[in-house]
Short mmCIF file of C-alpha atoms and ligand atoms in Angstrom, two decimals:
data_model
loop_
_atom_site.label_atom_id
_atom_site.label_comp_id
_atom_site.label_asym_id
_atom_site.label_seq_id
_atom_site.Cartn_x
_atom_site.Cartn_y
_atom_site.Cartn_z
CA UNK N 1101 -68.03 -50.75 179.85
CA UNK N 1102 -65.13 -53.18 180.28
CA UNK N 1103 -65.02 -54.91 183.67
CA UNK N 1104 -61.96 -56.24 185.46
CA UNK N 1105 -62.63 -58.72 188.26
CA UNK N 1106 -59.77 -58.47 190.72
CA UNK N 1107 -59.37 -60.79 193.72
CA UNK N 1108 -57.70 -58.70 196.43
CA UNK N 1109 -55.72 -60.18 199.35
CA UNK N 1110 -54.49 -57.23 201.47
CA UNK N 1111 -52.81 -59.67 203.91
CA UNK N 1112 -50.83 -58.55 206.95
CA UNK N 1113 -49.02 -55.55 208.39
CA UNK N 1114 -48.57 -52.71 205.92
CA UNK N 1115 -50.30 -54.89 203.28
CA UNK N 1116 -53.56 -53.56 204.78
CA UNK N 1117 -52.26 -49.98 204.40
CA UNK N 1118 -50.72 -49.99 200.92
CA UNK N 1119 -53.46 -52.10 199.25
CA UNK N 1120 -56.26 -49.50 199.70
CA UNK N 1121 -53.80 -46.87 198.42
CA UNK N 1122 -53.15 -48.91 195.28
CA UNK N 1123 -56.87 -49.59 194.69
CA UNK N 1124 -57.61 -45.89 195.10
CA UNK N 1125 -55.09 -45.02 192.36
CA UNK N 1126 -56.30 -47.85 190.12
CA UNK N 1127 -59.88 -46.59 190.39
CA UNK N 1128 -58.77 -43.04 189.65
CA UNK N 1129 -57.05 -44.14 186.44
CA UNK N 1130 -59.57 -46.73 185.20
CA UNK N 1131 -62.88 -44.93 185.81
CA UNK N 1132 -62.26 -42.04 183.37
CA UNK N 1133 -61.04 -44.61 180.83
CA UNK N 1134 -64.39 -46.43 180.97
CA UNK N 1135 -63.05 -49.49 182.77
CA UNK N 1136 -64.87 -50.82 185.82
CA UNK N 1137 -62.71 -52.37 188.51
CA UNK N 1138 -64.60 -54.91 190.64
CA UNK N 1139 -62.46 -55.77 193.66
CA UNK N 1140 -63.40 -58.83 195.75
CA UNK N 1141 -61.53 -58.73 199.02
CA UNK N 1142 -60.40 -61.90 200.83
CA UNK N 1143 -59.49 -61.82 204.54
CA UNK N 1144 -56.69 -64.38 204.22
CA UNK N 1145 -53.35 -64.09 206.01
CA UNK N 1146 -51.91 -64.46 209.49
CA UNK N 1147 -55.02 -63.21 211.41
CA UNK N 1148 -57.09 -65.73 209.49
CA UNK N 1149 -54.50 -68.37 210.39
CA UNK N 1150 -54.76 -67.63 214.10
CA UNK N 1151 -58.57 -68.03 213.93
CA UNK N 1152 -58.81 -71.02 211.62
CA UNK N 1153 -55.41 -72.74 211.52
CA UNK N 1154 -55.22 -72.04 207.77
CA UNK N 1155 -53.68 -69.16 205.84
CA UNK N 1156 -56.47 -69.25 203.22
CA UNK N 1157 -59.94 -70.81 202.89
CA UNK N 1158 -59.74 -74.50 201.99
CA UNK N 1159 -61.23 -73.73 198.56
CA UNK N 1160 -59.23 -70.52 198.08
CA UNK N 1161 -57.56 -71.62 194.86
CA UNK N 1162 -60.99 -72.51 193.43
CA UNK N 1163 -62.32 -69.08 194.45
CA UNK N 1164 -59.35 -67.34 192.82
CA UNK N 1165 -59.39 -69.31 189.61
CA UNK N 1166 -62.15 -67.32 187.92
CA UNK N 1167 -60.81 -63.79 188.48
CA UNK N 1168 -58.97 -61.73 185.87
CA UNK N 1169 -56.04 -61.12 188.21
CA UNK N 1170 -55.02 -61.38 191.86
CA UNK N 1171 -53.74 -58.37 193.78
CA UNK N 1172 -51.69 -59.13 196.92
CA UNK N 1173 -50.50 -56.69 199.61
CA UNK N 1174 -48.02 -58.49 201.86
CA UNK N 1175 -48.01 -61.60 204.01
CA UNK N 1176 -46.24 -62.26 207.29
CA UNK N 1177 -46.62 -61.64 211.02
CA UNK N 1178 -44.17 -62.34 213.85
CA UNK N 1179 -46.73 -64.72 215.45
CA UNK N 1180 -46.70 -67.13 212.47
CA UNK N 1181 -43.49 -68.76 211.24
CA UNK N 1182 -42.54 -67.27 207.87
CA UNK N 1183 -42.21 -70.67 206.22
CA UNK N 1184 -45.86 -71.34 207.13
CA UNK N 1185 -47.19 -68.04 205.79
CA UNK N 1186 -45.14 -68.25 202.59
CA UNK N 1187 -45.77 -71.96 201.92
CA UNK N 1188 -49.50 -71.86 202.64
CA UNK N 1189 -50.41 -68.72 200.73
CA UNK N 1190 -47.93 -67.15 198.31
CA UNK N 1191 -46.19 -70.23 196.95
CA UNK N 1192 -49.38 -72.30 196.40
CA UNK N 1193 -50.87 -69.44 194.33
CA UNK N 1194 -47.68 -68.98 192.30
CA UNK N 1195 -47.28 -72.70 191.70
CA UNK N 1196 -50.92 -73.77 191.14
CA UNK N 1197 -51.56 -70.96 188.68
CA UNK N 1198 -48.21 -71.61 186.95
CA UNK N 1199 -47.11 -68.00 187.42
CA UNK N 1200 -43.70 -69.05 186.22
CA UNK N 1201 -42.45 -65.54 185.50
CA UNK N 1202 -41.74 -63.11 188.32
CA UNK N 1203 -41.18 -59.74 186.68
CA UNK N 1204 -39.59 -57.01 188.79
CA UNK N 1205 -38.72 -53.58 187.38
CA UNK N 1206 -35.90 -51.72 189.16
CA UNK N 1207 -35.74 -48.05 188.23
CA UNK N 1208 -34.29 -45.07 189.99
CA UNK N 1209 -37.16 -42.61 189.70
CA UNK N 1210 -36.46 -38.91 189.15
CA UNK N 1211 -35.83 -37.03 192.37
CA UNK N 1212 -35.11 -40.16 194.42
CA UNK N 1213 -31.65 -40.19 195.96
CA UNK N 1214 -30.10 -43.56 195.23
CA UNK N 1215 -27.42 -44.69 197.67
CA UNK N 1216 -24.94 -44.73 194.79
CA UNK N 1217 -23.52 -41.21 194.70
CA UNK N 1218 -24.01 -39.33 191.45
CA UNK N 1219 -26.38 -41.84 189.83
CA UNK N 1220 -29.52 -40.51 188.17
CA UNK N 1221 -32.67 -41.95 186.69
CA UNK N 1222 -30.79 -42.47 183.41
CA UNK N 1223 -28.36 -44.94 185.05
CA UNK N 1224 -30.71 -47.37 186.77
CA UNK N 1225 -33.47 -48.92 184.68
CA UNK N 1226 -33.34 -52.70 184.99
CA UNK N 1227 -35.94 -55.43 185.00
CA UNK N 1228 -35.42 -58.87 186.47
CA UNK N 1229 -37.25 -61.91 185.12
CA UNK N 1230 -37.16 -64.40 187.96
CA UNK N 1231 -38.07 -68.06 187.54
CA UNK N 1232 -41.04 -68.43 189.87
CA UNK N 1233 -42.19 -72.04 189.94
CA UNK N 1234 -39.28 -74.41 190.60
CA UNK N 1235 -35.51 -74.21 191.18
CA UNK N 1236 -34.32 -73.68 194.72
CA UNK N 1237 -37.88 -73.00 195.96
CA UNK N 1238 -39.36 -76.24 194.61
CA UNK N 1239 -40.00 -77.44 198.17
CA UNK N 1240 -38.28 -80.80 197.78
CA UNK N 1241 -36.31 -82.18 200.71
CA UNK N 1242 -36.75 -83.17 204.31
CA UNK N 1243 -35.31 -83.38 207.78
CA UNK N 1244 -34.28 -86.48 209.67
CA UNK N 1245 -33.03 -87.15 213.22
CA UNK N 1246 -34.80 -84.01 214.43
CA UNK N 1247 -33.40 -82.47 217.56
CA UNK N 1248 -30.44 -84.86 217.74
CA UNK N 1249 -26.80 -83.90 217.25
CA UNK N 1250 -26.74 -85.71 213.90
CA UNK N 1251 -29.84 -83.95 212.52
CA UNK N 1252 -29.79 -83.51 208.74
CA UNK N 1253 -31.77 -81.18 206.49
CA UNK N 1254 -31.78 -81.46 202.71
CA UNK N 1255 -33.27 -78.81 200.43
CA UNK N 1256 -33.10 -79.97 196.85
CA UNK N 1257 -33.18 -77.66 193.85
CA UNK N 1258 -35.36 -78.84 190.96
CA UNK N 1259 -34.50 -77.48 187.52
CA UNK N 1260 -36.29 -78.70 184.40
CA UNK N 1261 -35.40 -77.99 180.79
CA UNK N 1262 -39.01 -76.94 180.14
CA UNK N 1263 -39.12 -74.68 183.23
CA UNK N 1264 -35.86 -72.95 182.35
CA UNK N 1265 -36.66 -72.61 178.66
CA UNK N 1266 -40.04 -70.94 179.12
CA UNK N 1267 -38.72 -68.28 181.51
CA UNK N 1268 -35.58 -67.65 179.43
CA UNK N 1269 -37.69 -67.18 176.29
CA UNK N 1270 -39.94 -64.75 178.18
CA UNK N 1271 -36.85 -62.76 179.21
CA UNK N 1272 -35.54 -62.62 175.63
CA UNK N 1273 -38.96 -61.33 174.53
CA UNK N 1274 -38.93 -58.60 177.21
CA UNK N 1275 -35.40 -57.63 176.12
CA UNK N 1276 -36.53 -57.41 172.48
CA UNK N 1277 -39.15 -54.81 173.43
CA UNK N 1278 -36.71 -52.53 175.28
CA UNK N 1279 -34.45 -50.03 173.49
CA UNK N 1280 -31.11 -51.48 174.63
CA UNK N 1281 -31.96 -55.15 173.97
CA UNK N 1282 -29.50 -56.53 176.53
CA UNK N 1283 -30.01 -59.72 178.50
CA UNK N 1284 -27.88 -60.80 181.46
CA UNK N 1285 -28.28 -64.42 182.56
CA UNK N 1286 -27.46 -65.04 186.23
CA UNK N 1287 -25.61 -68.30 186.59
CA UNK N 1288 -23.26 -70.03 188.99
CA UNK N 1289 -22.23 -72.92 186.82
CA UNK N 1290 -18.74 -72.93 188.26
CA UNK N 1291 -19.96 -74.21 191.62
CA UNK N 1292 -23.43 -75.62 190.83
CA UNK N 1293 -22.26 -78.10 188.24
CA UNK N 1294 -25.64 -79.77 187.60
CA UNK N 1295 -28.44 -77.22 187.82
CA UNK N 1296 -26.63 -74.14 186.55
CA UNK N 1297 -24.85 -76.01 183.77
CA UNK N 1298 -28.29 -77.05 182.49
CA UNK N 1299 -29.43 -73.42 182.89
CA UNK N 1300 -26.47 -72.22 180.75
CA UNK N 1301 -27.07 -74.89 178.12
CA UNK N 1302 -30.71 -73.84 177.75
CA UNK N 1303 -29.74 -70.15 177.47
CA UNK N 1304 -27.21 -71.04 174.75
CA UNK N 1305 -29.77 -73.17 172.89
CA UNK N 1306 -32.45 -70.47 172.93
CA UNK N 1307 -30.26 -67.41 172.19
CA UNK N 1308 -29.99 -67.96 168.39
CA UNK N 1309 -33.79 -67.49 168.15
CA UNK N 1310 -33.31 -63.87 169.31
CA UNK N 1311 -30.42 -62.55 167.20
CA UNK N 1312 -31.34 -58.92 167.94
CA UNK N 1313 -30.72 -59.39 171.69
CA UNK N 1314 -27.19 -59.30 173.13
CA UNK N 1315 -27.02 -61.99 175.80
CA UNK N 1316 -24.24 -62.37 178.37
CA UNK N 1317 -23.76 -64.75 181.26
CA UNK N 1318 -22.60 -63.51 184.66
CA UNK N 1319 -21.97 -65.47 187.81
CA UNK N 1320 -24.62 -64.28 190.22
CA UNK N 1321 -22.16 -62.87 192.74
CA UNK N 1322 -20.40 -60.84 190.05
CA UNK N 1323 -23.78 -59.70 188.71
CA UNK N 1324 -24.75 -58.48 192.19
CA UNK N 1325 -21.53 -56.44 192.35
CA UNK N 1326 -22.13 -55.09 188.83
CA UNK N 1327 -25.62 -53.87 189.82
CA UNK N 1328 -23.87 -51.58 192.30
CA UNK N 1329 -20.73 -50.64 190.36
CA UNK N 1330 -22.04 -50.45 186.76
CA UNK N 1331 -25.88 -50.41 186.90
CA UNK N 1332 -26.02 -48.46 183.63
CA UNK N 1333 -24.67 -51.54 181.78
CA UNK N 1334 -27.65 -53.69 182.83
CA UNK N 1335 -31.08 -53.89 181.19
CA UNK N 1336 -32.98 -57.19 181.46
CA UNK N 1337 -31.79 -60.01 183.75
CA UNK N 1338 -33.00 -63.58 183.92
CA UNK N 1339 -32.40 -65.56 187.08
CA UNK N 1340 -33.44 -68.67 188.97
CA UNK N 1341 -35.94 -68.39 191.81
CA UNK N 1342 -33.42 -67.85 194.66
CA UNK N 1343 -30.96 -65.76 192.64
CA UNK N 1344 -33.78 -63.54 191.37
CA UNK N 1345 -35.18 -63.11 194.87
CA UNK N 1346 -31.85 -61.81 196.16
CA UNK N 1347 -30.94 -59.71 193.11
CA UNK N 1348 -34.28 -57.90 193.18
CA UNK N 1349 -34.01 -56.84 196.84
CA UNK N 1350 -30.59 -55.46 195.87
CA UNK N 1351 -32.16 -53.78 192.83
CA UNK N 1352 -34.88 -52.23 195.01
CA UNK N 1353 -32.24 -50.95 197.43
CA UNK N 1354 -30.18 -49.29 194.68
CA UNK N 1355 -33.43 -47.78 193.36
CA UNK N 1356 -33.77 -45.86 196.63
CA UNK N 1357 -36.14 -47.95 198.78
CA UNK N 1358 -37.76 -51.35 199.07
CA UNK N 1359 -41.01 -49.38 199.35
CA UNK N 1360 -41.04 -48.34 195.67
CA UNK N 1361 -40.42 -51.72 194.03
CA UNK N 1362 -43.27 -53.62 192.32
CA UNK N 1363 -43.59 -57.24 191.21
CA UNK N 1364 -45.74 -59.31 188.85
CA UNK N 1365 -46.21 -63.09 189.07
CA UNK N 1366 -47.17 -63.87 185.50
CA UNK N 1367 -48.72 -66.82 183.78
CA UNK N 1368 -47.90 -65.70 180.23
CA UNK N 1369 -50.16 -68.41 178.72
CA UNK N 1370 -53.14 -66.73 180.53
CA UNK N 1371 -54.58 -70.14 181.36
CA UNK N 1372 -54.75 -69.02 185.02
CA UNK N 1373 -54.85 -65.61 186.72
CA UNK N 1374 -51.59 -63.76 187.34
CA UNK N 1375 -50.82 -62.07 190.67
CA UNK N 1376 -49.45 -58.59 191.35
CA UNK N 1377 -47.77 -57.44 194.58
CA UNK N 1378 -45.20 -54.98 195.88
CA UNK N 1379 -41.95 -56.84 196.54
CA UNK N 1380 -41.69 -55.72 200.16
CA UNK N 1381 -43.11 -57.72 203.06
CA UNK N 1382 -45.51 -56.78 205.85
CA UNK N 1383 -42.94 -54.49 207.58
CA UNK N 1384 -43.98 -55.19 211.19
CA UNK N 1385 -41.56 -52.47 212.35
CA UNK N 1386 -43.68 -49.70 210.79
CA UNK N 1387 -47.10 -51.39 210.48
CA UNK N 1388 -50.11 -49.51 211.85
CA UNK N 1389 -48.52 -46.07 211.70
CA UNK N 1390 -49.81 -45.05 208.26
CA UNK N 1391 -46.34 -44.20 206.96
CA UNK N 1392 -45.65 -47.09 204.56
CA UNK N 1393 -44.64 -46.00 201.08
CA UNK N 1394 -47.53 -47.07 198.80
CA UNK N 1395 -45.57 -46.69 195.54
CA UNK N 1396 -44.52 -50.35 195.23
CA UNK N 1397 -48.16 -51.34 195.67
CA UNK N 1398 -49.41 -48.69 193.23
CA UNK N 1399 -46.80 -49.60 190.60
CA UNK N 1400 -47.73 -53.29 191.01
CA UNK N 1401 -51.31 -52.23 190.24
CA UNK N 1402 -50.05 -50.50 187.09
CA UNK N 1403 -48.32 -53.74 186.02
CA UNK N 1404 -51.69 -55.45 186.51
CA UNK N 1405 -53.40 -52.98 184.17
CA UNK N 1406 -50.64 -53.55 181.60
CA UNK N 1407 -51.14 -57.32 181.79
CA UNK N 1408 -54.92 -56.92 181.46
CA UNK N 1409 -54.57 -55.04 178.18
CA UNK N 1410 -54.29 -51.41 179.28
CA UNK N 1411 -50.64 -50.44 178.65
CA UNK N 1412 -51.66 -46.76 178.32
CA UNK N 1413 -53.16 -46.77 181.84
CA UNK N 1414 -49.97 -48.43 183.14
CA UNK N 1415 -47.94 -45.65 181.57
CA UNK N 1416 -50.18 -42.97 183.08
CA UNK N 1417 -49.81 -44.36 186.62
CA UNK N 1418 -46.01 -44.71 186.30
CA UNK N 1419 -45.81 -41.18 184.86
CA UNK N 1420 -47.85 -39.85 187.82
CA UNK N 1421 -45.55 -41.64 190.29
CA UNK N 1422 -42.52 -40.31 188.45
CA UNK N 1423 -43.92 -36.77 188.48
CA UNK N 1424 -44.70 -36.80 192.22
CA UNK N 1425 -41.24 -38.17 193.06
CA UNK N 1426 -39.57 -35.75 190.66
CA UNK N 1427 -41.39 -32.78 192.26
CA UNK N 1428 -39.87 -33.83 195.57
CA UNK N 1429 -42.53 -32.26 197.82
CA UNK N 1430 -44.23 -35.44 198.99
CA UNK N 1431 -41.94 -38.12 200.45
CA UNK N 1432 -42.61 -40.91 202.89
CA UNK N 1433 -40.05 -41.51 205.69
CA UNK N 1434 -38.25 -44.32 203.79
CA UNK N 1435 -37.38 -41.63 201.19
CA UNK N 1436 -36.31 -39.16 203.84
CA UNK N 1437 -39.58 -37.22 204.22
CA UNK N 1438 -42.53 -37.01 206.60
CA UNK N 1439 -45.49 -37.71 204.29
CA UNK N 1440 -48.01 -40.43 205.17
CA UNK N 1441 -49.31 -43.25 202.97
CA UNK N 1442 -52.45 -41.16 202.48
CA UNK N 1443 -50.51 -37.99 201.48
CA UNK N 1444 -48.50 -39.90 198.89
CA UNK N 1445 -51.61 -41.59 197.47
CA UNK N 1446 -53.47 -38.29 197.22
CA UNK N 1447 -50.53 -36.65 195.43
CA UNK N 1448 -50.41 -39.47 192.87
CA UNK N 1449 -54.16 -39.33 192.29
CA UNK N 1450 -53.89 -35.56 191.84
CA UNK N 1451 -51.08 -36.01 189.31
CA UNK N 1452 -53.31 -38.35 187.30
P1 NAI H 1564 -40.06 -56.21 204.77
O1 NAI H 1564 -40.05 -55.97 203.31
O2 NAI H 1564 -41.40 -56.35 205.41
O3 NAI H 1564 -39.28 -55.02 205.52
C1 NAI H 1564 -37.89 -54.75 205.35
C2 NAI H 1564 -37.59 -53.29 205.72
O4 NAI H 1564 -38.08 -52.40 204.70
C3 NAI H 1564 -38.26 -52.84 207.01
O5 NAI H 1564 -37.41 -51.99 207.72
C4 NAI H 1564 -39.51 -52.08 206.53
O6 NAI H 1564 -39.95 -51.08 207.42
C5 NAI H 1564 -39.02 -51.48 205.22
N1 NAI H 1564 -40.15 -51.37 204.27
C6 NAI H 1564 -40.72 -52.38 203.57
N2 NAI H 1564 -41.74 -51.93 202.83
C7 NAI H 1564 -41.84 -50.60 203.06
C8 NAI H 1564 -42.69 -49.58 202.57
N3 NAI H 1564 -43.69 -49.83 201.69
N4 NAI H 1564 -42.50 -48.32 203.03
C9 NAI H 1564 -41.52 -48.03 203.89
N5 NAI H 1564 -40.66 -48.96 204.38
C10 NAI H 1564 -40.81 -50.23 203.98
O7 NAI H 1564 -39.18 -57.53 205.01
P2 NAI H 1564 -38.89 -58.37 206.37
O8 NAI H 1564 -38.78 -57.45 207.52
O9 NAI H 1564 -37.78 -59.27 206.01
O10 NAI H 1564 -40.17 -59.30 206.58
C11 NAI H 1564 -41.30 -58.94 207.38
C12 NAI H 1564 -42.40 -59.97 207.14
O11 NAI H 1564 -42.84 -59.89 205.78
C13 NAI H 1564 -41.96 -61.41 207.36
O12 NAI H 1564 -43.04 -62.08 207.97
C14 NAI H 1564 -41.71 -61.93 205.95
O13 NAI H 1564 -41.89 -63.32 205.81
C15 NAI H 1564 -42.77 -61.19 205.18
N6 NAI H 1564 -42.50 -61.02 203.75
C16 NAI H 1564 -43.56 -61.15 202.90
C17 NAI H 1564 -43.42 -60.93 201.56
C18 NAI H 1564 -44.64 -61.00 200.71
O14 NAI H 1564 -45.75 -60.95 201.19
N7 NAI H 1564 -44.50 -61.09 199.41
C19 NAI H 1564 -42.12 -60.59 200.97
C20 NAI H 1564 -41.06 -60.41 201.95
C21 NAI H 1564 -41.26 -60.64 203.29
MG1 MG H 1565 -37.94 -61.45 198.46
#
């Protein structure tokens, strides 16, 4: 029997509610397929921080290194500054394990009412490949003259030819595997005359290696508008860390709800584990009520199975999600219904 060793970090808020839902679905799909899922849960997050002064154990990255993949719920609590929770848990994992691709599908599922009138599942099927290890979130900069009227903060973007090239190539490869074979590169080289000009140059240099993919550059603001006005013209996008972060919240919104959108932090070389998480946060406004939509978390689990060599199990989970949404009987409040996290999870397991 094949065994998958998954390190699980449920984290904070609704992370603790949607993670068990996702594991329940993953077990329901793997067990009959003869795959044993061994989940090792870690108590890291904001509660752990309040007890220990750290977001994770001091040897957390060593503990995580040996697993097949990491599954993350959500991180963040009003009692801990967000830059602490993000910089001491999510970003160290992404950076240390060189998860340089952040892959985020954005699909309007059948039966889900998108906010764009008249759009159907055929119109919205995009995937964003976000650079995940450098760029605007490189962490370089500082503050001087704190608290004085002439205080200064500098946040420096770091863009490397190697970092851009590897994520752009990954995006071209994803585009090659999809029927439409379109790639949109998000740039802003009119205003960011150093970093984004390098980005464009690398895209131009790499494009001839993928002659079967049609690649177009868009300024990121125009691309954001296009996602709303002409989503059917978009297929794969490649974007820097900040641009991709913003575009994918927009993509989740036009797909009906932030609660359905999944994400994968991939190390395509497989030298280190990759990490899978819904794109939403810990949603303190609804945490503890059992009404969070578990679909983003479940779909993220499906992406994990795909990465671990089980594309057929990925497809079965996504088909079950699609069927439950298409039936329209079970809907969590973010989709306009009254179902609980547990109801939605049970319906998806039943559809499997
Ligand atoms: P959020 O994603 O937690 O919530 C935004 C809105 O979407 C809220 O109204 C929430 O109720 C709703 N929502 C999110 N997920 C949902 C779901 N599964 N079902 C139904 N409704 C859902 O973003 P926000 O409010 O900006 O951040 C809250 C905390 O989460 C902060 O501490 C932030 O730093 C953290 N955060 C963590 C992330 C992560 O762990 N990867 C990502 C984004 C934010
Ligand atoms: Mg985000």
